[in-house]
Short mmCIF file of C-alpha atoms in Angstrom, two decimals:
data_model
loop_
_atom_site.label_atom_id
_atom_site.label_comp_id
_atom_site.label_asym_id
_atom_site.label_seq_id
_atom_site.Cartn_x
_atom_site.Cartn_y
_atom_site.Cartn_z
CA MET A 1 5.13 48.45 34.65
CA SER A 2 6.54 48.01 38.18
CA GLU A 3 9.84 49.36 39.44
CA HIS A 4 11.35 45.85 39.36
CA ASP A 5 10.36 45.41 35.71
CA ARG A 6 11.91 48.74 34.75
CA ARG A 7 15.16 47.80 36.45
CA HIS A 8 15.27 44.23 35.04
CA PRO A 9 13.55 44.27 31.62
CA ASP A 10 15.24 41.04 30.41
CA GLN A 11 14.04 39.05 33.39
CA SER A 12 10.48 40.29 33.00
CA SER A 13 10.40 39.35 29.28
CA ASP A 14 11.78 35.88 30.05
CA ALA A 15 9.12 35.35 32.68
CA ALA A 16 6.40 36.40 30.24
CA SER A 17 7.67 33.99 27.59
CA GLU A 18 7.81 31.13 30.09
CA THR A 19 4.25 31.90 31.16
CA ALA A 20 3.11 31.86 27.53
CA GLY A 21 4.94 28.61 26.92
CA ASN A 22 3.24 26.98 29.93
CA ASP A 23 -0.22 27.97 28.74
CA PRO A 24 -2.28 24.75 28.62
CA HIS A 25 -4.44 26.17 25.82
CA ASP A 26 -1.38 26.38 23.55
CA SER A 27 -0.19 22.80 24.05
CA PRO A 28 -0.24 20.35 21.12
CA SER A 29 -3.04 18.30 22.66
CA ALA A 30 -5.18 21.41 23.20
CA ARG A 31 -4.64 22.60 19.63
CA PHE A 32 -5.48 19.14 18.31
CA ASP A 33 -8.63 18.95 20.44
CA ALA A 34 -9.72 22.38 19.14
CA LEU A 35 -9.20 21.30 15.54
CA TYR A 36 -11.03 18.05 16.14
CA GLY A 37 -13.95 19.63 17.96
CA ALA A 38 -14.51 22.21 15.25
CA HIS A 39 -14.21 20.02 12.16
CA ALA A 40 -14.79 16.34 13.02
CA GLY A 41 -18.58 16.57 12.70
CA PRO A 42 -18.62 18.44 9.35
CA LEU A 43 -16.02 16.07 7.95
CA ILE A 44 -18.17 13.07 8.85
CA GLN A 45 -21.09 14.71 7.07
CA GLN A 46 -18.93 15.33 4.00
CA ALA A 47 -17.73 11.72 3.91
CA LEU A 48 -21.33 10.58 4.32
CA VAL A 49 -22.39 12.69 1.32
CA LEU A 50 -19.49 11.26 -0.70
CA THR A 51 -20.07 7.60 0.16
CA GLY A 52 -23.60 7.29 1.56
CA ARG A 53 -22.24 4.98 4.28
CA ALA A 54 -22.34 6.27 7.85
CA ARG A 55 -19.91 3.79 9.39
CA LEU A 56 -17.37 4.30 6.65
CA ALA A 57 -17.64 8.08 7.07
CA ARG A 58 -16.97 7.86 10.81
CA ARG A 59 -14.09 5.44 10.30
CA ALA A 60 -12.53 7.70 7.66
CA VAL A 61 -12.62 10.75 9.92
CA ARG A 62 -11.28 8.81 12.90
CA ARG A 63 -8.45 7.40 10.80
CA ALA A 64 -7.59 10.84 9.38
CA PHE A 65 -7.42 12.50 12.80
CA ARG A 66 -5.47 9.58 14.23
CA THR A 67 -2.89 9.99 11.49
CA ALA A 68 -2.89 13.75 12.08
CA TRP A 69 -2.06 13.26 15.76
CA GLN A 70 0.73 10.82 14.90
CA ARG A 71 2.20 13.44 12.54
CA TRP A 72 1.12 16.47 14.50
CA PRO A 73 4.28 18.59 14.02
CA GLU A 74 3.82 18.34 10.25
CA VAL A 75 0.07 19.00 10.41
CA ALA A 76 0.40 21.92 12.83
CA ALA A 77 3.01 23.57 10.57
CA ALA A 78 0.89 23.07 7.42
CA PRO A 79 -0.67 26.19 5.87
CA ASP A 80 -4.13 24.61 6.13
CA PRO A 81 -4.43 21.88 8.80
CA VAL A 82 -8.15 21.50 8.07
CA GLY A 83 -7.40 20.86 4.40
CA TRP A 84 -4.78 18.27 5.39
CA VAL A 85 -7.28 16.31 7.49
CA ARG A 86 -10.04 16.75 4.89
CA ALA A 87 -7.84 15.36 2.10
CA ALA A 88 -6.90 12.38 4.29
CA THR A 89 -10.57 11.74 5.06
CA HIS A 90 -11.67 11.87 1.44
CA ASP A 91 -8.78 9.67 0.29
CA TYR A 92 -9.63 7.00 2.86
CA ALA A 93 -13.38 7.09 2.21
CA LEU A 94 -13.06 7.01 -1.59
CA ALA A 95 -10.33 4.37 -1.86
CA PRO A 96 -11.14 1.85 -4.63
CA TRP A 97 -10.83 -1.20 -2.35
CA ARG A 98 -13.54 0.24 -0.05
CA ARG A 99 -16.14 0.36 -2.80
CA PRO A 100 -17.82 -3.07 -2.97
CA LEU A 101 -20.04 -4.09 -5.82
CA PRO A 102 -23.57 -2.68 -5.53
CA GLY A 103 -25.15 -6.13 -5.56
CA LEU A 104 -22.80 -7.43 -2.87
CA ARG A 105 -22.94 -4.45 -0.51
CA PRO A 106 -24.52 -5.54 2.78
CA ALA A 107 -27.03 -3.40 4.59
CA GLU A 108 -25.14 -1.08 6.89
CA ARG A 109 -25.99 -1.53 10.54
CA PRO A 110 -25.09 0.92 13.28
CA GLY A 111 -22.26 -0.19 15.51
CA PRO A 112 -22.22 -0.09 19.32
CA GLY A 113 -22.58 3.46 20.54
CA THR A 114 -23.30 4.73 17.01
CA PRO A 115 -26.91 5.79 16.41
CA ALA A 116 -28.44 5.00 13.06
CA PRO A 117 -28.87 8.03 10.79
CA PRO A 118 -32.45 9.20 10.38
CA PRO A 119 -34.17 8.36 7.10
CA ALA A 120 -33.54 11.00 4.48
CA ALA A 121 -36.30 12.97 2.82
CA PRO A 122 -37.26 11.87 -0.72
CA GLN A 123 -35.51 14.82 -2.36
CA ASP A 124 -32.39 14.32 -0.25
CA HIS A 125 -32.35 10.60 -1.03
CA ALA A 126 -32.66 11.32 -4.75
CA LEU A 127 -29.77 13.79 -4.56
CA LEU A 128 -27.66 11.30 -2.63
CA MET A 129 -28.29 8.58 -5.21
CA ALA A 130 -27.46 10.98 -8.05
CA LEU A 131 -24.19 11.92 -6.33
CA ARG A 132 -23.21 8.30 -5.86
CA ALA A 133 -23.85 7.65 -9.54
CA LEU A 134 -21.16 10.19 -10.47
CA PRO A 135 -17.55 9.09 -10.98
CA VAL A 136 -15.46 9.60 -7.88
CA PRO A 137 -13.28 12.47 -9.25
CA TYR A 138 -16.38 14.42 -10.39
CA ARG A 139 -18.17 13.78 -7.11
CA ARG A 140 -15.24 15.05 -5.07
CA ALA A 141 -14.75 18.17 -7.21
CA LEU A 142 -18.46 18.98 -6.92
CA LEU A 143 -18.41 18.64 -3.14
CA LEU A 144 -15.29 20.78 -2.71
CA HIS A 145 -16.38 23.59 -5.07
CA ASP A 146 -20.16 23.71 -4.76
CA GLY A 147 -20.56 22.11 -1.35
CA LEU A 148 -17.70 23.76 0.57
CA GLY A 149 -17.24 26.86 -1.55
CA LEU A 150 -13.59 26.33 -2.49
CA GLY A 151 -12.27 28.09 -5.58
CA LEU A 152 -11.29 26.25 -8.71
CA HIS A 153 -7.57 26.60 -7.95
CA GLU A 154 -7.95 25.29 -4.39
CA THR A 155 -10.16 22.46 -5.63
CA ALA A 156 -7.58 21.49 -8.23
CA LEU A 157 -4.82 21.47 -5.62
CA GLU A 158 -6.78 19.23 -3.25
CA VAL A 159 -7.75 16.71 -5.92
CA GLU A 160 -4.21 16.83 -7.37
CA ALA A 161 -5.29 17.93 -10.85
CA SER A 162 -4.81 20.95 -13.06
CA THR A 163 -7.29 23.81 -12.95
CA PRO A 164 -8.72 23.03 -16.44
CA ALA A 165 -9.13 19.37 -15.43
CA ALA A 166 -10.94 20.34 -12.22
CA THR A 167 -13.17 22.72 -14.21
CA GLY A 168 -14.05 19.94 -16.65
CA ARG A 169 -14.92 17.56 -13.82
CA LEU A 170 -17.14 20.16 -12.19
CA THR A 171 -18.95 20.94 -15.45
CA HIS A 172 -19.52 17.27 -16.20
CA ALA A 173 -20.86 16.65 -12.67
CA ARG A 174 -23.35 19.51 -13.00
CA GLU A 175 -24.52 18.21 -16.37
CA CYS A 176 -25.11 14.73 -14.96
CA LEU A 177 -27.07 16.10 -12.01
CA ALA A 178 -29.15 18.27 -14.32
CA GLU A 179 -30.10 15.19 -16.35
CA ARG A 180 -30.85 12.96 -13.37
CA LEU A 181 -32.62 15.65 -11.32
CA PRO A 182 -34.60 17.85 -13.71
CA GLU A 183 -36.57 19.31 -10.81
CA LEU A 184 -33.50 21.33 -9.83
CA GLY A 185 -33.78 23.34 -13.04
CA LEU A 186 -30.04 23.52 -13.63
CA HIS A 187 -30.35 23.64 -17.44
CA GLU A 188 -31.78 27.15 -17.46
CA LEU A 189 -29.27 28.59 -14.98
CA SER A 190 -25.84 30.14 -15.42
CA PRO A 191 -22.78 28.40 -13.93
CA ASP A 192 -22.76 30.70 -10.90
CA ALA A 193 -26.46 30.13 -10.30
CA GLN A 194 -25.96 26.38 -10.65
CA GLY A 195 -23.24 26.51 -8.00
CA ALA A 196 -25.51 28.45 -5.64
CA VAL A 197 -28.38 25.98 -6.03
CA LEU A 198 -26.16 22.97 -5.51
CA ARG A 199 -24.46 24.57 -2.53
CA SER A 200 -27.77 25.06 -0.74
CA ARG A 201 -28.92 21.53 -1.57
CA LEU A 202 -25.64 19.90 -0.47
CA THR A 203 -25.61 21.93 2.74
CA ALA A 204 -29.16 20.81 3.51
CA LEU A 205 -28.26 17.21 2.71
CA ALA A 206 -25.30 17.27 5.10
CA ALA A 207 -27.32 18.96 7.84
CA SER A 208 -30.02 16.30 7.57
CA ARG A 209 -27.52 13.72 8.85
CA PRO A 210 -26.49 14.85 12.35
CA VAL A 211 -23.50 13.00 13.74
CA VAL A 212 -21.79 12.80 17.12
CA PRO A 213 -18.05 12.10 16.76
CA PRO A 214 -16.17 10.34 19.56
CA PRO A 215 -14.30 12.55 22.03
CA ALA A 216 -10.90 13.91 21.04
CA PRO A 217 -8.96 12.32 23.98
CA LYS A 218 -10.15 8.90 22.83
CA VAL A 219 -8.86 9.55 19.31
CA ARG A 220 -5.49 10.67 20.68
CA ALA A 221 -5.29 7.60 22.90
CA ASP A 222 -6.07 5.33 19.94
CA ALA A 223 -3.36 7.03 17.88
CA GLU A 224 -0.76 6.60 20.63
CA ARG A 225 -1.73 2.96 21.18
CA TRP A 226 -1.51 2.29 17.44
CA THR A 227 1.92 3.90 17.34
CA ARG A 228 3.13 1.65 20.17
CA LEU A 229 1.76 -1.44 18.45
CA THR A 230 3.40 -0.64 15.12
CA THR A 231 6.70 0.15 16.85
CA ARG A 232 6.66 -3.14 18.74
CA ALA A 233 5.76 -5.02 15.60
CA GLY A 234 8.68 -3.43 13.77
CA PHE A 235 11.12 -4.32 16.53
CA GLY A 236 9.72 -7.85 16.69
CA ALA A 237 10.15 -8.36 12.95
CA ALA A 238 13.71 -7.03 13.10
CA GLY A 239 14.53 -9.33 16.02
CA LEU A 240 13.05 -12.34 14.24
CA LEU A 241 15.17 -11.64 11.17
CA ALA A 242 18.29 -11.28 13.32
CA VAL A 243 17.62 -14.59 15.13
CA THR A 244 16.98 -16.35 11.82
CA ALA A 245 20.23 -15.05 10.34
CA LEU A 246 22.14 -16.10 13.46
CA ALA A 247 20.66 -19.60 13.38
CA VAL A 248 21.54 -20.00 9.72
CA SER A 249 25.11 -18.88 10.37
CA PHE A 250 25.51 -21.48 13.15
CA THR A 251 23.96 -24.40 11.26
CA ALA A 252 25.53 -23.80 7.85
CA PRO A 253 28.86 -25.61 7.05
CA ASP A 254 32.10 -23.68 7.36
CA GLY A 255 32.99 -24.06 3.69
CA TYR A 256 33.49 -26.46 0.80
CA ARG A 257 35.86 -29.34 1.41
CA PRO A 258 36.89 -31.47 -1.62
CA PRO A 259 36.85 -35.28 -1.21
CA ARG A 260 40.12 -36.84 -0.09
CA PRO A 261 41.88 -38.95 -2.80
CA VAL A 262 42.21 -42.70 -2.22
CA VAL A 263 45.81 -43.95 -2.17
CA ALA A 264 46.32 -47.39 -3.77
CA ALA A 265 48.60 -50.10 -2.24
CA SER A 266 51.32 -49.49 -4.82
CA GLY A 267 51.67 -47.16 -7.76
CA PRO A 268 50.69 -43.60 -8.35
CA VAL A 269 47.57 -41.98 -6.98
CA VAL A 270 44.64 -42.59 -9.28
CA PRO A 271 41.71 -40.23 -9.15
CA PRO A 272 38.27 -41.74 -8.52
CA SER A 273 37.06 -40.81 -12.02
CA ALA A 274 40.04 -42.58 -13.65
CA ARG A 275 39.57 -45.64 -11.45
CA ALA A 276 35.94 -45.86 -12.46
CA ALA A 277 36.79 -45.53 -16.14
CA ALA A 278 39.77 -47.98 -16.26
CA PRO A 279 38.82 -51.70 -15.90
CA SER A 280 40.73 -53.91 -13.52
CA VAL A 281 43.07 -56.79 -14.55
CA ALA A 282 40.51 -59.40 -13.63
CA GLN A 283 37.87 -57.65 -15.70
CA GLN A 284 40.23 -57.53 -18.68
CA ALA A 285 41.04 -61.27 -18.33
CA HIS A 286 37.36 -62.10 -18.06
CA ARG A 287 36.58 -60.07 -21.14
CA GLY A 288 39.52 -61.80 -23.00
CA ARG A 289 38.12 -65.27 -22.31
CA HIS A 290 34.63 -64.43 -23.48
CA HIS A 291 35.43 -62.04 -26.33
CA ARG A 292 38.12 -63.76 -28.40
CA ALA A 293 38.51 -63.17 -32.10
CA PRO A 294 36.36 -65.50 -34.24
CA HIS A 295 38.01 -68.58 -35.93
CA HIS A 296 38.09 -68.47 -39.75
CA PRO A 297 38.96 -71.40 -42.14
CA PRO A 298 42.27 -71.30 -44.09
CA HIS A 299 40.72 -70.55 -47.47
CA HIS A 300 39.02 -67.47 -45.99
CA ARG A 301 42.39 -66.28 -44.64
CA ALA A 302 44.05 -66.81 -48.08
CA ALA A 303 41.33 -64.86 -49.90
CA ALA A 304 41.65 -62.03 -47.43
CA HIS A 305 45.45 -62.02 -47.85
CA ARG A 306 45.19 -61.84 -51.72
CA ALA A 307 42.76 -58.91 -51.37
CA LEU A 308 45.46 -56.78 -49.70
CA PRO A 309 47.60 -54.48 -51.90
CA PRO A 310 51.14 -55.72 -52.79
CA SER A 311 52.80 -53.21 -50.47
CA ALA A 312 50.85 -54.56 -47.48
CA ARG A 313 51.70 -58.23 -48.03
CA LEU A 314 54.26 -59.63 -45.61
CA SER A 315 54.48 -63.13 -47.17
CA PRO A 316 54.64 -64.43 -50.80
CA ASP A 317 51.43 -65.26 -52.57
CA VAL A 318 50.00 -68.65 -51.90
CA ARG A 319 48.62 -70.07 -55.15
#
């Protein structure tokens, strides 16, 4: 330590902290690039083992790392950033809406700049087909435990299940593989030996599919461009709603106005409903001329008068 540092220890410590904070290797982009460079390739191989589709595996890993860069403070503070990205990759690759019917699945063609995977060996192809025949939860538990070497508790946490449920899925997956691939000889082995055999076979299967992920700066640029697009789309939708509400407020009437009553030439105010119901004087006269009481002969009137009770008669009886 120099004489200046001994005299001013606080200033020397501040300078050291500023130097450490300005280290380009400790920046968020550098840490993201290190995480991507170390785990993007293996994650593509894992997604390829899970799905058997190279383009889907690359898209799942690119989407997972793009989301990780958009939420980098959360991912960097996570206890296991690799597990965070791996879970996002597996969730995207194994989503139900990305599993077309086997008869309708088109032949996968390599995209621009993406080399086609080499043809798999017969034993690797048989293992891949047996894995794809497993239910998705069993396939994922088998890959995490036997393929990556995670413990049962860590496997259960990543697949969001209890430890007994994860153990049951793993056991069922091993039994299915033992039936479909008798050449592995899993029936005669203990559970630990079964895990060792499957780990070596899954590792060889993943290594037989070499992949070259896109560079990390391109993934970060895609994530930032996607963030800008979604932000602009959100502001545009909010502005459209505001303009629509403003237009409706300007074009809508101010309020309800009842109809004005009609004042007659003389007499009280008659509402429109009463005027429509009450006939006019001319209508009453017209109806009087055409609807007079019928004319009856005198003997009919006398018979009707005698039929009345005595209390209702107003004139003496006519005999």
